[in-house]
Amino acid sequence: MKINEIIREKRKELSLTQEQIADFLGVSTPAVNKWEKGATYPDITLLPALARVLKTDLNTLMSFRGDLTAIEIGNFVDELDKTVQEQGYDSAFQKAISKIQEYPTCDELIYSAILYLEGALTLYNVSPAEQYQERYETFYKRLAASEIPEIRDTAASMLISYARNRGDFARAEELINSLPFSAIDKEEQLAILYQRQGRYQDAEKIWEHRVIKGVTEIQTALINRLEIALQEKRENDADFFADLYEAVNRQFCFPEWMCYNAHLQLALVKKDKKGSLSILQKMLPSMKKEWDTKKSPLYRRADGSDSTWLSARLAKTLAGELADNEEYAFLREGSEFGEFMAQLGSEDASSMIS
């Protein structure tokens, strides 16, 4: 709560009137009224006496807290997502900045809020994104000095990505070379320790995470190999990488829509209209299907609900880009694209291009 709300609440708890507070402190009743409305603030010299009158301490009176808890940060990120959906991205951005200014040294808050907003830029197809990313980069620079390893490493990774994307390759290489090296894999050591202790569920949870992380890294490597092959006009190699990408996703029981990802990218680059529409006909509906992780022994302890929500949102964004982006205009030539979208046959499908 703000100081004006605390003054009003504490006064009412003690059944005091504004006139009584004014008499205790030697100020006018209108002055107290203005404090409670938030129009003005008490003089700093009055704060100790005001705290004593209200039977509280200065930290409470001034709304001083250390950092937010993990639960509070998680709830705030949920608020940001709700704000994006109901009021728009910029409103969520302003809300995040306001909260960060309130807790400027809370690295966990900054990290969680900015990472969410960074992802939402793509998820909600926000344009132009550059005005926001410029501000985010300043936060990543601050977080790169965090005492929390996970936050520090992620911030460094984002700074490298920013430098690389704007073509500042010298800066990106400098940042990469400055990364600390550790030969000890903490996660792996914990998993082995838990196994030795008979804490099999704890160990299995870590190994499960490693499988997901490992497959994700393979996906990234194969997509990049595919892009290089296309740039070098090695179409056979590009086809090979797309086939392997699909095989990896199927073998490791990832959501069905991911299996089509590389082949769709390949078809779009080749401007293969028939192939692109054929893949989309399978891919878009599958993005709305739940990823039931419990069906595979690989992911018994994973929760696929977040992935399901994310893929449904990505389906909407993807369909919107295909319908509006000039890069994909070749898909919209003729009647096939409209017929394809109509064939999806659901209200969700029609809303994806609205």
XYZ file of C-alpha atoms in Angstrom:
354
model
C 0.000 0.000 0.000
C 0.996 3.613 -0.488
C 1.684 5.921 2.461
C -1.672 7.726 2.120
C -3.537 4.392 2.272
C -1.525 3.289 5.306
C -2.220 6.560 7.172
C -5.955 6.234 6.508
C -6.075 2.516 7.389
C -4.070 2.853 10.611
C -6.092 5.886 11.700
C -9.362 4.012 11.225
C -8.013 0.930 13.026
C -7.374 3.192 16.062
C -10.805 4.892 15.674
C -9.144 8.285 15.368
C -10.476 11.220 13.369
C -8.438 13.371 11.025
C -8.933 16.234 13.515
C -7.388 14.167 16.315
C -4.367 13.266 14.167
C -3.968 16.929 13.313
C -4.133 17.935 16.990
C -1.536 15.312 17.983
C 0.915 16.562 15.352
C 0.176 20.276 15.470
C -0.969 20.532 11.867
C -4.250 21.466 10.232
C -7.071 19.001 9.570
C -7.010 19.809 5.809
C -3.320 18.844 5.794
C -4.158 15.381 7.162
C -7.010 15.125 4.662
C -4.596 15.842 1.812
C -2.172 13.212 3.110
C -4.889 10.563 3.042
C -5.971 11.547 -0.468
C -2.386 11.340 -1.675
C -2.429 14.986 -2.786
C 0.505 15.868 -0.515
C 2.870 14.018 1.840
C 3.760 14.641 5.496
C 6.916 16.614 6.102
C 9.847 14.274 6.747
C 10.323 15.723 10.233
C 6.769 14.639 11.145
C 7.180 10.999 10.107
C 8.570 9.614 13.421
C 5.788 11.307 15.417
C 3.137 10.215 12.884
C 4.349 6.616 13.132
C 4.079 6.742 16.932
C 0.567 8.248 16.789
C -0.539 5.495 14.421
C 1.198 2.859 16.599
C 3.328 1.560 13.756
C 6.958 1.780 12.639
C 8.607 3.900 9.989
C 9.194 0.972 7.633
C 5.493 0.117 7.615
C 4.462 3.768 7.330
C 6.775 4.325 4.368
C 5.668 1.026 2.740
C 9.245 -0.179 2.899
C 9.844 -3.822 2.094
C 12.899 -5.691 1.048
C 12.284 -7.823 -2.015
C 9.203 -9.593 -3.261
C 8.750 -13.301 -2.619
C 8.864 -15.842 -5.442
C 5.087 -16.306 -5.133
C 4.473 -12.563 -5.367
C 6.712 -12.328 -8.438
C 4.902 -15.251 -10.077
C 1.535 -13.623 -9.374
C 2.774 -10.343 -10.819
C 3.893 -12.028 -14.045
C 0.416 -13.572 -14.278
C -0.989 -10.047 -13.874
C 1.221 -8.848 -16.723
C -0.099 -11.562 -19.022
C -3.688 -10.701 -18.114
C -2.941 -7.029 -18.764
C -1.473 -7.805 -22.203
C -4.626 -9.710 -23.160
C -7.134 -7.225 -21.756
C -5.431 -3.818 -22.084
C -2.609 -4.316 -24.563
C 1.133 -4.826 -24.473
C 2.102 -1.238 -23.677
C -0.077 -1.205 -20.556
C 1.699 -4.328 -19.309
C 5.057 -2.745 -20.113
C 4.203 0.392 -18.107
C 2.954 -1.749 -15.206
C 6.222 -3.701 -15.181
C 8.352 -0.551 -15.258
C 6.346 0.920 -12.374
C 6.825 -2.228 -10.282
C 10.559 -2.362 -11.071
C 10.922 1.281 -10.002
C 9.248 0.308 -6.734
C 11.713 -2.596 -6.225
C 14.784 -1.488 -8.224
C 17.200 -3.924 -6.540
C 15.018 -7.036 -6.823
C 16.844 -8.961 -9.548
C 14.292 -11.792 -9.468
C 11.458 -9.365 -10.250
C 13.338 -7.634 -13.066
C 14.423 -10.974 -14.511
C 10.945 -12.517 -14.458
C 9.081 -9.448 -15.708
C 11.471 -8.555 -18.520
C 11.839 -12.149 -19.727
C 8.050 -12.481 -19.832
C 7.673 -9.217 -21.766
C 10.488 -10.239 -24.128
C 8.691 -13.479 -24.955
C 5.324 -11.732 -25.254
C 6.712 -9.504 -28.008
C 6.733 -12.550 -30.282
C 3.831 -14.384 -28.717
C 1.453 -11.468 -29.230
C 3.094 -10.245 -32.459
C 3.863 -6.788 -31.018
C 5.063 -4.213 -33.540
C 7.252 -2.229 -33.484
C 9.276 -4.160 -30.922
C 12.474 -2.079 -31.077
C 11.273 0.643 -28.679
C 10.737 -1.953 -25.965
C 13.856 -4.004 -26.670
C 16.050 -0.932 -26.269
C 14.757 -0.582 -22.706
C 15.062 -4.311 -22.030
C 18.714 -4.267 -23.039
C 19.444 -1.742 -20.287
C 17.902 -4.132 -17.767
C 19.906 -7.078 -19.115
C 23.082 -5.026 -18.673
C 22.148 -4.512 -15.028
C 21.242 -8.173 -14.531
C 24.524 -9.320 -16.102
C 26.157 -8.251 -12.823
C 23.618 -10.119 -10.654
C 24.867 -12.314 -7.824
C 22.374 -14.995 -8.887
C 24.093 -17.267 -11.459
C 20.953 -18.182 -13.423
C 19.945 -14.538 -13.800
C 23.481 -13.447 -14.640
C 23.924 -16.150 -17.295
C 20.541 -15.524 -18.933
C 21.187 -11.787 -19.043
C 24.581 -12.375 -20.681
C 22.930 -14.684 -23.221
C 20.318 -12.044 -24.073
C 22.981 -9.339 -24.470
C 24.848 -11.616 -26.886
C 21.636 -12.169 -28.843
C 20.917 -8.433 -28.998
C 24.428 -7.635 -30.253
C 24.289 -10.443 -32.808
C 20.862 -9.433 -34.124
C 21.912 -5.848 -34.774
C 25.085 -6.983 -36.540
C 27.502 -5.934 -33.792
C 29.456 -9.171 -34.106
C 32.601 -7.839 -32.429
C 30.609 -7.015 -29.284
C 28.849 -10.387 -29.384
C 32.189 -12.211 -29.584
C 33.585 -10.089 -26.751
C 30.615 -11.013 -24.563
C 30.930 -14.701 -25.427
C 34.627 -14.759 -24.575
C 33.928 -13.090 -21.236
C 31.584 -15.862 -20.102
C 32.905 -17.813 -17.096
C 33.950 -21.413 -17.677
C 32.962 -24.199 -15.340
C 33.892 -27.822 -15.854
C 31.445 -28.938 -13.166
C 27.894 -29.730 -14.248
C 25.954 -28.976 -11.052
C 22.687 -30.490 -12.275
C 24.319 -33.736 -13.334
C 26.193 -34.046 -10.052
C 22.965 -33.570 -8.096
C 21.154 -36.229 -10.146
C 23.924 -38.763 -9.511
C 23.954 -37.876 -5.811
C 20.178 -38.335 -5.536
C 20.434 -41.756 -7.199
C 23.078 -42.853 -4.712
C 20.841 -41.663 -1.872
C 17.857 -43.580 -3.219
C 16.008 -40.323 -3.986
C 14.903 -41.713 -7.313
C 12.048 -39.301 -7.990
C 14.332 -36.297 -7.456
C 16.977 -37.835 -9.701
C 14.479 -38.801 -12.388
C 13.063 -35.279 -12.429
C 16.510 -33.887 -13.220
C 17.206 -36.472 -15.931
C 13.779 -35.763 -17.425
C 14.651 -32.092 -17.591
C 17.959 -32.987 -19.228
C 16.152 -34.971 -21.933
C 13.888 -32.008 -22.750
C 16.830 -29.618 -22.679
C 18.943 -31.952 -24.837
C 16.234 -32.398 -27.477
C 15.672 -28.639 -27.531
C 19.387 -28.106 -28.169
C 19.296 -30.662 -30.997
C 16.287 -28.886 -32.491
C 18.173 -25.593 -32.460
C 21.268 -27.161 -34.024
C 19.293 -28.859 -36.801
C 17.290 -25.734 -37.669
C 20.516 -23.740 -37.917
C 22.140 -26.454 -40.033
C 19.074 -26.365 -42.286
C 19.333 -22.580 -42.674
C 23.046 -22.786 -43.539
C 22.352 -25.508 -46.104
C 19.692 -23.320 -47.736
C 22.002 -20.306 -47.786
C 24.660 -22.409 -49.497
C 22.117 -23.891 -51.958
C 22.562 -27.426 -50.596
C 18.945 -28.487 -50.924
C 19.584 -32.188 -50.360
C 21.271 -31.412 -47.048
C 18.407 -29.088 -46.097
C 15.914 -31.897 -46.785
C 18.036 -34.261 -44.690
C 18.083 -31.892 -41.705
C 14.309 -31.325 -41.943
C 13.696 -35.105 -42.001
C 16.025 -35.619 -39.056
C 14.344 -32.798 -37.125
C 10.976 -34.521 -37.554
C 12.410 -37.920 -36.602
C 13.991 -36.543 -33.397
C 10.734 -34.932 -32.293
C 8.754 -38.100 -32.952
C 11.339 -40.367 -31.311
C 11.395 -38.250 -28.165
C 7.602 -37.877 -27.994
C 7.521 -34.086 -28.347
C 4.210 -32.384 -29.264
C 3.043 -33.386 -32.736
C 3.092 -29.862 -34.183
C 6.838 -29.556 -33.560
C 7.453 -32.453 -35.950
C 6.314 -30.250 -38.854
C 8.290 -27.168 -37.881
C 11.430 -27.713 -39.993
C 9.558 -28.934 -43.063
C 7.300 -25.865 -42.897
C 10.322 -23.567 -42.724
C 11.843 -25.386 -45.689
C 8.647 -25.155 -47.744
C 8.198 -21.443 -46.978
C 11.785 -20.619 -47.961
C 11.324 -22.539 -51.225
C 7.972 -20.740 -51.719
C 6.415 -24.153 -52.169
C 2.750 -23.170 -51.902
C 1.294 -26.653 -52.167
C 3.802 -28.108 -49.697
C 3.345 -25.240 -47.216
C -0.439 -25.548 -47.191
C -0.214 -29.322 -46.857
C 2.008 -28.993 -43.770
C -0.100 -26.214 -42.266
C -3.204 -28.351 -42.673
C -1.659 -30.835 -40.253
C 0.340 -28.439 -38.105
C -2.154 -25.723 -37.121
C -4.861 -28.061 -35.747
C -2.238 -30.078 -33.870
C -1.013 -26.912 -32.130
C -4.310 -26.794 -30.240
C -3.983 -30.347 -28.968
C -2.907 -30.971 -25.387
C 0.584 -32.345 -24.893
C -0.168 -35.299 -22.647
C 3.259 -35.840 -21.104
C 2.017 -38.726 -18.960
C 1.684 -40.954 -22.045
C 5.461 -41.220 -22.324
C 7.779 -42.700 -19.664
C 10.193 -39.929 -20.620
C 8.075 -37.165 -19.092
C 6.042 -38.636 -16.235
C 6.800 -35.689 -13.963
C 6.491 -32.924 -16.550
C 3.474 -30.665 -16.898
C 2.561 -30.093 -20.537
C -0.208 -27.542 -19.852
C 2.041 -24.509 -20.330
C 3.327 -25.944 -23.594
C -0.244 -26.546 -24.783
C -1.297 -22.986 -23.987
C 1.829 -21.602 -25.657
C 1.383 -23.648 -28.840
C -2.252 -22.547 -29.162
C -1.150 -18.938 -28.839
C 1.656 -19.466 -31.372
C -0.869 -21.001 -33.787
C -2.863 -17.799 -33.692
C 0.243 -15.673 -34.201
C 1.501 -17.887 -37.045
C -1.807 -17.846 -38.876
C -1.970 -14.071 -38.515
C 1.510 -13.669 -40.004
C 0.686 -15.998 -42.891
C -2.443 -13.972 -43.609
C -0.821 -10.515 -43.369
C 2.960 -10.740 -43.795
C 4.214 -9.734 -47.236
C 6.864 -12.452 -47.075
C 4.109 -15.065 -47.326
C 2.037 -13.340 -50.017
C 2.695 -16.254 -52.369
C 0.503 -18.434 -50.142
C -2.469 -16.129 -50.618
C -2.411 -16.175 -54.406
C -5.522 -17.872 -55.717
C -8.271 -19.348 -53.550
C -6.401 -22.222 -51.900
C -5.334 -20.360 -48.754
C -8.840 -19.120 -47.977
C -10.255 -22.559 -48.652
C -7.619 -24.113 -46.421
C -8.473 -21.810 -43.493
C -12.173 -22.475 -43.997
C -11.508 -26.225 -43.925
C -10.217 -25.963 -40.382
C -13.902 -25.684 -39.659
C -13.866 -24.135 -36.192
C -14.448 -20.709 -34.710
C -10.891 -20.763 -33.403
C -9.574 -21.301 -36.916
C -11.527 -18.382 -38.347
C -10.443 -16.092 -35.502
C -6.798 -16.859 -36.227
C -6.922 -14.681 -39.360
C -9.168 -11.967 -37.982
